[in-house]
PDB file of C-alpha atoms in Angstrom:
ATOM      1  CA  GLN Z 916      -5.503 -15.519   3.496  1.00 85.00           C
ATOM      2  CA  VAL Z 917      -4.643 -13.389   0.210  1.00 89.00           C
ATOM      3  CA  GLN Z 918      -1.441 -12.892  -1.679  1.00 92.00           C
ATOM      4  CA  LEU Z 919      -0.617 -10.094  -3.610  1.00 95.00           C
ATOM      5  CA  VAL Z 920       2.054  -9.841  -6.884  1.00 94.00           C
ATOM      6  CA  GLU Z 921       2.951  -6.584  -8.100  1.00 94.00           C
ATOM      7  CA  SER Z 922       5.104  -6.076 -10.878  1.00 94.00           C
ATOM      8  CA  GLY Z 923       5.465  -3.298 -13.616  1.00 96.00           C
ATOM      9  CA  GLY Z 924       7.751  -0.697 -12.209  1.00 94.00           C
ATOM     10  CA  GLY Z 925      10.206   1.525 -13.873  1.00 96.00           C
ATOM     11  CA  LEU Z 926      12.088   4.459 -14.664  1.00 97.00           C
ATOM     12  CA  VAL Z 927      10.719   6.397 -17.602  1.00 98.00           C
ATOM     13  CA  GLN Z 928      11.077  10.073 -18.293  1.00 98.00           C
ATOM     14  CA  ALA Z 929       8.566  12.496 -17.475  1.00 98.00           C
ATOM     15  CA  GLY Z 930       5.149  11.785 -20.328  1.00 98.00           C
ATOM     16  CA  GLY Z 931       6.280   9.114 -20.591  1.00 97.00           C
ATOM     17  CA  SER Z 932       3.886   5.680 -18.989  1.00 98.00           C
ATOM     18  CA  LEU Z 933       3.647   2.584 -17.155  1.00 98.00           C
ATOM     19  CA  ARG Z 934       1.550   0.096 -16.336  1.00 98.00           C
ATOM     20  CA  LEU Z 935       1.513  -1.888 -13.190  1.00 98.00           C
ATOM     21  CA  SER Z 936       0.202  -5.423 -12.294  1.00 98.00           C
ATOM     22  CA  CYS Z 937      -1.269  -7.015  -9.077  1.00 96.00           C
ATOM     23  CA  ALA Z 938      -2.049 -10.648  -9.644  1.00 94.00           C
ATOM     24  CA  ALA Z 939      -4.251 -12.092  -6.277  1.00 93.00           C
ATOM     25  CA  SER Z 940      -4.376 -15.841  -5.547  1.00 91.00           C
ATOM     26  CA  GLY Z 941      -5.365 -17.412  -2.219  1.00 89.00           C
ATOM     27  CA  ARG Z 942      -8.709 -16.726  -1.267  1.00 82.00           C
ATOM     28  CA  THR Z 943     -10.148 -14.411  -4.141  1.00 80.00           C
ATOM     29  CA  PHE Z 944     -14.025 -14.720  -3.422  1.00 75.00           C
ATOM     30  CA  SER Z 945     -13.511 -12.043  -0.474  1.00 75.00           C
ATOM     31  CA  ILE Z 946     -12.026  -9.497  -2.014  1.00 83.00           C
ATOM     32  CA  TYR Z 947     -14.518  -6.366  -1.987  1.00 87.00           C
ATOM     33  CA  ALA Z 948     -12.503  -3.992  -3.712  1.00 93.00           C
ATOM     34  CA  MET Z 949      -9.243  -3.954  -4.997  1.00 94.00           C
ATOM     35  CA  GLY Z 950      -6.803  -0.571  -4.935  1.00 95.00           C
ATOM     36  CA  TRP Z 951      -2.803   1.217  -5.266  1.00 98.00           C
ATOM     37  CA  PHE Z 952      -1.496   3.407  -3.025  1.00 98.00           C
ATOM     38  CA  ARG Z 953       1.508   5.051  -3.670  1.00 98.00           C
ATOM     39  CA  LEU Z 954       4.465   5.637  -0.843  1.00 98.00           C
ATOM     40  CA  ALA Z 955       7.317   8.916  -1.777  1.00 96.00           C
ATOM     41  CA  PRO Z 956      10.131   9.442   0.834  1.00 91.00           C
ATOM     42  CA  GLY Z 957       9.283  11.545   3.412  1.00 93.00           C
ATOM     43  CA  LYS Z 958       5.348  11.507   2.774  1.00 95.00           C
ATOM     44  CA  GLU Z 959       2.578   9.422   4.108  1.00 95.00           C
ATOM     45  CA  ARG Z 960       1.156   6.984   1.965  1.00 96.00           C
ATOM     46  CA  GLU Z 961      -0.920   8.319  -0.381  1.00 97.00           C
ATOM     47  CA  PHE Z 962      -4.384   6.640  -2.059  1.00 98.00           C
ATOM     48  CA  VAL Z 963      -3.976   6.013  -5.786  1.00 98.00           C
ATOM     49  CA  ALA Z 964      -7.297   3.961  -7.441  1.00 98.00           C
ATOM     50  CA  THR Z 965      -9.613   1.636  -6.311  1.00 97.00           C
ATOM     51  CA  ILE Z 966     -12.279  -0.925  -8.137  1.00 96.00           C
ATOM     52  CA  SER Z 967     -14.976  -2.293  -7.098  1.00 93.00           C
ATOM     53  CA  TRP Z 968     -14.563  -6.430  -7.904  1.00 85.00           C
ATOM     54  CA  SER Z 969     -17.804  -7.385  -8.902  1.00 82.00           C
ATOM     55  CA  GLY Z 970     -19.079  -3.940 -10.510  1.00 75.00           C
ATOM     56  CA  GLY Z 971     -15.613  -2.476 -12.091  1.00 81.00           C
ATOM     57  CA  SER Z 972     -16.396   0.433 -10.365  1.00 94.00           C
ATOM     58  CA  THR Z 973     -13.611   3.504 -10.010  1.00 97.00           C
ATOM     59  CA  TYR Z 974     -12.643   5.853  -8.072  1.00 97.00           C
ATOM     60  CA  TYR Z 975      -9.575   8.058  -8.327  1.00 98.00           C
ATOM     61  CA  ALA Z 976      -7.658  10.273  -6.314  1.00 98.00           C
ATOM     62  CA  ASP Z 977      -7.417  14.520  -7.604  1.00 98.00           C
ATOM     63  CA  SER Z 978      -3.897  14.052  -8.361  1.00 97.00           C
ATOM     64  CA  VAL Z 979      -3.845  11.046 -11.295  1.00 98.00           C
ATOM     65  CA  LYS Z 980      -7.470  11.618 -12.045  1.00 98.00           C
ATOM     66  CA  GLY Z 981      -7.816  11.706 -16.083  1.00 98.00           C
ATOM     67  CA  ARG Z 982      -3.792  10.677 -16.525  1.00 98.00           C
ATOM     68  CA  PHE Z 983      -4.562   6.771 -14.458  1.00 98.00           C
ATOM     69  CA  THR Z 984      -6.682   4.425 -15.556  1.00 97.00           C
ATOM     70  CA  ILE Z 985      -7.287   1.406 -13.141  1.00 97.00           C
ATOM     71  CA  SER Z 986      -8.933  -1.830 -14.523  1.00 95.00           C
ATOM     72  CA  ARG Z 987      -9.131  -5.744 -13.931  1.00 92.00           C
ATOM     73  CA  ASP Z 988      -9.743  -8.771 -14.869  1.00 91.00           C
ATOM     74  CA  ASN Z 989     -11.301 -10.945 -12.597  1.00 86.00           C
ATOM     75  CA  ALA Z 990     -10.640 -14.307 -14.747  1.00 89.00           C
ATOM     76  CA  LYS Z 991      -6.775 -13.769 -14.383  1.00 91.00           C
ATOM     77  CA  ASN Z 992      -7.568 -12.486 -10.656  1.00 90.00           C
ATOM     78  CA  THR Z 993      -5.232  -9.368 -11.509  1.00 93.00           C
ATOM     79  CA  VAL Z 994      -5.897  -5.341 -11.382  1.00 94.00           C
ATOM     80  CA  TYR Z 995      -4.009  -3.012 -13.692  1.00 96.00           C
ATOM     81  CA  LEU Z 996      -3.012   0.414 -12.721  1.00 98.00           C
ATOM     82  CA  GLN Z 997      -2.124   2.888 -16.004  1.00 98.00           C
ATOM     83  CA  MET Z 998       0.089   5.647 -15.650  1.00 98.00           C
ATOM     84  CA  ASN Z 999      -0.025   8.374 -18.391  1.00 98.00           C
ATOM     85  CA  SER Z1000       1.396  11.400 -18.776  1.00 98.00           C
ATOM     86  CA  LEU Z1001       3.622  10.693 -15.691  1.00 98.00           C
ATOM     87  CA  LYS Z1002       4.917  13.462 -13.854  1.00 97.00           C
ATOM     88  CA  PRO Z1003       8.449  13.553 -11.186  1.00 97.00           C
ATOM     89  CA  GLU Z1004       6.155  14.004  -8.753  1.00 96.00           C
ATOM     90  CA  ASP Z1005       4.452  10.508  -8.937  1.00 98.00           C
ATOM     91  CA  THR Z1006       7.565   8.722  -7.981  1.00 98.00           C
ATOM     92  CA  ALA Z1007       7.010   6.350  -5.030  1.00 98.00           C
ATOM     93  CA  VAL Z1008       6.682   2.602  -4.183  1.00 98.00           C
ATOM     94  CA  TYR Z1009       3.085   1.164  -5.559  1.00 98.00           C
ATOM     95  CA  TYR Z1010       1.708  -0.727  -3.411  1.00 98.00           C
ATOM     96  CA  CYS Z1011      -1.225  -2.879  -5.009  1.00 97.00           C
ATOM     97  CA  THR Z1012      -3.868  -3.691  -1.744  1.00 96.00           C
ATOM     98  CA  LEU Z1013      -7.680  -5.568  -1.604  1.00 94.00           C
ATOM     99  CA  THR Z1014     -10.434  -5.251   1.067  1.00 93.00           C
ATOM    100  CA  SER Z1015     -13.403  -7.509   2.051  1.00 90.00           C
ATOM    101  CA  ARG Z1016     -15.212  -4.361   3.897  1.00 91.00           C
ATOM    102  CA  PRO Z1017     -18.376  -4.081   1.426  1.00 90.00           C
ATOM    103  CA  ARG Z1018     -17.784  -0.366   1.188  1.00 89.00           C
ATOM    104  CA  TRP Z1019     -17.114   1.990  -1.227  1.00 92.00           C
ATOM    105  CA  PRO Z1020     -14.780   4.011  -2.404  1.00 94.00           C
ATOM    106  CA  ILE Z1021     -12.173   2.987   0.432  1.00 94.00           C
ATOM    107  CA  ILE Z1022      -9.417   5.460   0.929  1.00 95.00           C
ATOM    108  CA  SER Z1023      -7.824   4.864   3.672  1.00 95.00           C
ATOM    109  CA  PRO Z1024      -5.014   2.238   3.979  1.00 95.00           C
ATOM    110  CA  ALA Z1025      -6.131   1.365   7.935  1.00 95.00           C
ATOM    111  CA  ASP Z1026      -9.137  -0.244   5.014  1.00 95.00           C
ATOM    112  CA  TYR Z1027      -7.410  -2.648   3.277  1.00 95.00           C
ATOM    113  CA  ASP Z1028      -6.515  -6.081   4.709  1.00 92.00           C
ATOM    114  CA  TYR Z1029      -3.154  -7.617   2.315  1.00 94.00           C
ATOM    115  CA  TRP Z1030      -0.787  -5.770   0.624  1.00 96.00           C
ATOM    116  CA  GLY Z1031       2.056  -6.397  -1.583  1.00 96.00           C
ATOM    117  CA  GLN Z1032       5.537  -6.045  -1.256  1.00 96.00           C
ATOM    118  CA  GLY Z1033       5.566  -2.756  -3.603  1.00 96.00           C
ATOM    119  CA  THR Z1034       6.916  -1.643  -6.676  1.00 97.00           C
ATOM    120  CA  GLN Z1035       8.989   1.120  -7.339  1.00 97.00           C
ATOM    121  CA  VAL Z1036       8.265   3.952  -9.981  1.00 98.00           C
ATOM    122  CA  THR Z1037      10.864   6.394 -11.003  1.00 98.00           C
ATOM    123  CA  ILE Z1038      10.015   9.349 -12.903  1.00 98.00           C
ATOM    124  CA  SER Z1039      12.546  11.464 -14.693  1.00 97.00           C
ATOM    125  CA  SER Z1040      12.454  14.829 -14.924  1.00 93.00           C
TER     126      SER Z1040
END
């Protein structure tokens, strides 16, 4: 089992920045990649970004490319999502997730094994 705890959500104005954190504990040796998804009201869960745990490769959704940066600190078993130039359409609950499947990149939520509780991000116009 792996536990994921997210933090860092909040309310900011458009154009602002937020940094989300996700700390993993438990069987962390099984992590192949970690990622972030988001869920906005009335929409399906959307892939945001993923990072490989060993090599640090990253992959982003087109909607966030150039604005969001995913990174990791293996010593702390933590992944981060730095979000800049935020837009009202970025408003959603953001979920941290991880997978033990050795494929790259994985962008389907069905292929992720563990999920955090979610953190609300609200961008005002």
